mmCIF file of C-alpha atoms in Angstrom:
data_model
loop_
_atom_site.group_PDB
_atom_site.id
_atom_site.type_symbol
_atom_site.label_atom_id
_atom_site.label_comp_id
_atom_site.label_asym_id
_atom_site.label_seq_id
_atom_site.Cartn_x
_atom_site.Cartn_y
_atom_site.Cartn_z
ATOM 1 C CA MET A 1 119.554 97.926 65.352
ATOM 2 C CA ALA A 2 117.254 97.236 68.264
ATOM 3 C CA SER A 3 117.890 99.071 71.498
ATOM 4 C CA LEU A 4 118.354 97.328 74.835
ATOM 5 C CA THR A 5 116.763 100.250 76.639
ATOM 6 C CA PRO A 6 113.529 99.085 78.330
ATOM 7 C CA PHE A 7 110.408 100.315 76.569
ATOM 8 C CA ALA A 8 108.524 102.864 78.673
ATOM 9 C CA GLY A 9 104.887 103.866 78.396
ATOM 10 C CA PRO A 10 101.853 102.110 76.962
ATOM 11 C CA LEU A 11 102.375 99.739 74.050
ATOM 12 C CA GLY A 12 99.836 101.196 71.656
ATOM 13 C CA HIS A 13 97.778 99.230 69.136
ATOM 14 C CA ARG A 14 100.553 98.503 66.626
ATOM 15 C CA ARG A 15 103.005 97.096 69.178
ATOM 16 C CA ALA A 16 100.277 95.217 71.080
ATOM 17 C CA ALA A 17 99.079 93.518 67.875
ATOM 18 C CA HIS A 18 102.674 92.645 66.956
ATOM 19 C CA LEU A 19 103.329 91.180 70.411
ATOM 20 C CA LEU A 20 100.163 89.063 70.299
ATOM 21 C CA ARG A 21 100.917 87.805 66.783
ATOM 22 C CA ARG A 22 104.377 86.707 67.895
ATOM 23 C CA THR A 23 103.367 85.074 71.182
ATOM 24 C CA SER A 24 99.985 83.391 70.664
ATOM 25 C CA TYR A 25 97.892 81.591 68.092
ATOM 26 C CA HIS A 26 94.718 83.396 69.100
ATOM 27 C CA PHE A 27 94.326 87.122 69.308
ATOM 28 C CA ILE A 28 91.309 89.301 68.744
ATOM 29 C CA LYS A 29 90.733 93.042 68.596
ATOM 30 C CA PRO A 30 89.418 93.354 72.186
ATOM 31 C CA LYS A 31 92.625 91.678 73.401
ATOM 32 C CA VAL A 32 94.739 94.088 71.326
ATOM 33 C CA ASP A 33 92.746 97.023 72.715
ATOM 34 C CA GLN A 34 93.281 95.767 76.264
ATOM 35 C CA MET A 35 97.038 95.366 75.799
ATOM 36 C CA ALA A 36 97.416 98.685 73.973
ATOM 37 C CA GLY A 37 96.934 100.586 77.224
ATOM 38 C CA GLN A 38 99.380 98.425 79.199
ATOM 39 C CA THR A 39 103.110 98.774 79.656
ATOM 40 C CA ALA A 40 105.423 96.118 78.243
ATOM 41 C CA GLY A 41 105.901 94.570 81.692
ATOM 42 C CA GLN A 42 102.163 94.360 82.359
ATOM 43 C CA ALA A 43 101.529 92.833 78.923
ATOM 44 C CA LEU A 44 104.286 90.276 79.439
ATOM 45 C CA ASN A 45 102.925 89.283 82.850
ATOM 46 C CA MET A 46 99.489 88.769 81.296
ATOM 47 C CA LEU A 47 100.928 86.632 78.476
ATOM 48 C CA LEU A 48 102.929 84.437 80.856
ATOM 49 C CA GLN A 49 99.907 83.497 82.973
ATOM 50 C CA MET A 50 99.032 79.849 82.450
ATOM 51 C CA ASN A 51 95.363 79.675 81.528
ATOM 52 C CA PRO A 52 93.250 76.656 82.525
ATOM 53 C CA LEU A 53 92.431 74.177 79.783
ATOM 54 C CA LYS A 54 89.256 74.957 77.853
ATOM 55 C CA GLN A 55 88.375 71.345 77.051
ATOM 56 C CA ASN A 56 88.682 68.102 78.974
ATOM 57 C CA GLN A 57 91.695 66.035 78.036
ATOM 58 C CA PRO A 58 91.216 63.063 75.701
ATOM 59 C CA ILE A 59 89.803 60.013 77.431
ATOM 60 C CA PHE A 60 89.786 56.305 76.775
ATOM 61 C CA LYS A 61 87.076 53.936 77.917
ATOM 62 C CA ASP A 62 87.662 50.225 77.582
ATOM 63 C CA LEU A 63 84.531 49.174 75.719
ATOM 64 C CA GLN A 64 85.443 45.473 76.028
ATOM 65 C CA THR A 65 85.028 45.393 79.813
ATOM 66 C CA GLN A 66 81.652 46.237 81.344
ATOM 67 C CA GLY A 67 81.811 48.812 84.116
ATOM 68 C CA SER A 68 85.391 49.804 83.363
ATOM 69 C CA PRO A 69 86.279 53.303 84.530
ATOM 70 C CA VAL A 70 87.039 56.067 82.086
ATOM 71 C CA GLU A 71 90.808 56.602 82.011
ATOM 72 C CA THR A 72 92.445 59.829 81.018
ATOM 73 C CA TRP A 73 95.153 59.104 78.514
ATOM 74 C CA LEU A 74 97.492 62.046 79.030
ATOM 75 C CA LEU A 75 97.648 61.909 82.812
ATOM 76 C CA PRO A 76 96.564 58.424 83.954
ATOM 77 C CA LEU A 77 95.489 58.091 87.551
ATOM 78 C CA PRO A 78 98.172 56.891 89.985
ATOM 79 C CA GLY A 79 98.249 53.110 90.145
ATOM 80 C CA THR A 80 96.716 52.671 86.685
ATOM 81 C CA PRO A 81 98.437 49.752 84.963
ATOM 82 C CA GLN A 82 99.850 50.714 81.585
ATOM 83 C CA ASN A 83 98.306 47.628 79.985
ATOM 84 C CA SER A 84 94.832 49.073 80.627
ATOM 85 C CA LEU A 85 95.468 51.644 77.907
ATOM 86 C CA PRO A 86 94.892 50.577 74.293
ATOM 87 C CA ALA A 87 97.673 48.899 72.360
ATOM 88 C CA GLU A 88 96.780 51.000 69.325
ATOM 89 C CA ASP A 89 98.674 54.000 70.648
ATOM 90 C CA PHE A 90 98.832 55.580 67.198
ATOM 91 C CA VAL A 91 95.026 55.942 67.127
ATOM 92 C CA LEU A 92 94.989 57.980 70.320
ATOM 93 C CA ARG A 93 97.832 60.212 69.148
ATOM 94 C CA ARG A 94 95.568 61.683 66.470
ATOM 95 C CA TRP A 95 92.973 62.572 69.125
ATOM 96 C CA VAL A 96 95.621 64.221 71.276
ATOM 97 C CA MET A 97 96.944 66.262 68.347
ATOM 98 C CA ILE A 98 93.457 67.536 67.512
ATOM 99 C CA TRP A 99 92.753 68.283 71.175
ATOM 100 C CA TRP A 100 96.055 70.142 71.531
ATOM 101 C CA CYS A 101 95.460 72.203 68.368
ATOM 102 C CA ASN A 102 92.028 73.258 69.640
ATOM 103 C CA GLU A 103 93.532 74.214 73.004
ATOM 104 C CA ALA A 104 96.301 76.198 71.284
ATOM 105 C CA LEU A 105 93.839 78.094 69.116
ATOM 106 C CA GLN A 106 91.802 79.139 72.161
ATOM 107 C CA ASP A 107 94.743 80.026 74.443
ATOM 108 C CA THR A 108 95.414 83.756 74.629
ATOM 109 C CA GLY A 109 98.761 83.351 76.386
ATOM 110 C CA ILE A 110 102.202 82.245 75.302
ATOM 111 C CA GLY A 111 102.057 78.729 76.810
ATOM 112 C CA HIS A 112 101.023 76.694 73.768
ATOM 113 C CA LYS A 113 103.295 78.572 71.380
ATOM 114 C CA MET A 114 106.253 77.978 73.725
ATOM 115 C CA THR A 115 105.316 74.294 73.979
ATOM 116 C CA PHE A 116 105.238 73.957 70.198
ATOM 117 C CA PHE A 117 108.584 75.752 69.877
ATOM 118 C CA PHE A 118 110.306 73.489 72.406
ATOM 119 C CA HIS A 119 108.805 70.322 70.907
ATOM 120 C CA GLN A 120 110.327 71.270 67.564
ATOM 121 C CA TYR A 121 113.834 71.505 68.986
ATOM 122 C CA PHE A 122 113.972 68.856 71.701
ATOM 123 C CA GLN A 123 113.360 65.108 71.546
ATOM 124 C CA THR A 124 109.937 64.268 72.971
ATOM 125 C CA THR A 125 109.503 60.583 72.077
ATOM 126 C CA ALA A 126 111.751 57.565 72.420
#
């Protein structure tokens, strides 16, 4: 049975690799080596840091209208009418899924894995 006593001392390679496998989609040997010398608290603080996005979010440009601005689809600008986004919402969902998967594979923290976990258990669409 697991102990509730806080773990003291450096993690070591085996525990660091296990922690990274459980908390992120992307871990490499240099990251394991870095975490091996850290305490559990230091490693957890590093994993909980929200990293900036690696890629720009998916965009939509209305090709029908000349000079139309490029609209971000995930976070539209304030005041953007919803009818300016394409009616074929299902087409853009595929782009967002691919974008999100690429972001998740490059994120070294726990953020994307937590997002995926919560989206499995809570309703996210109407």
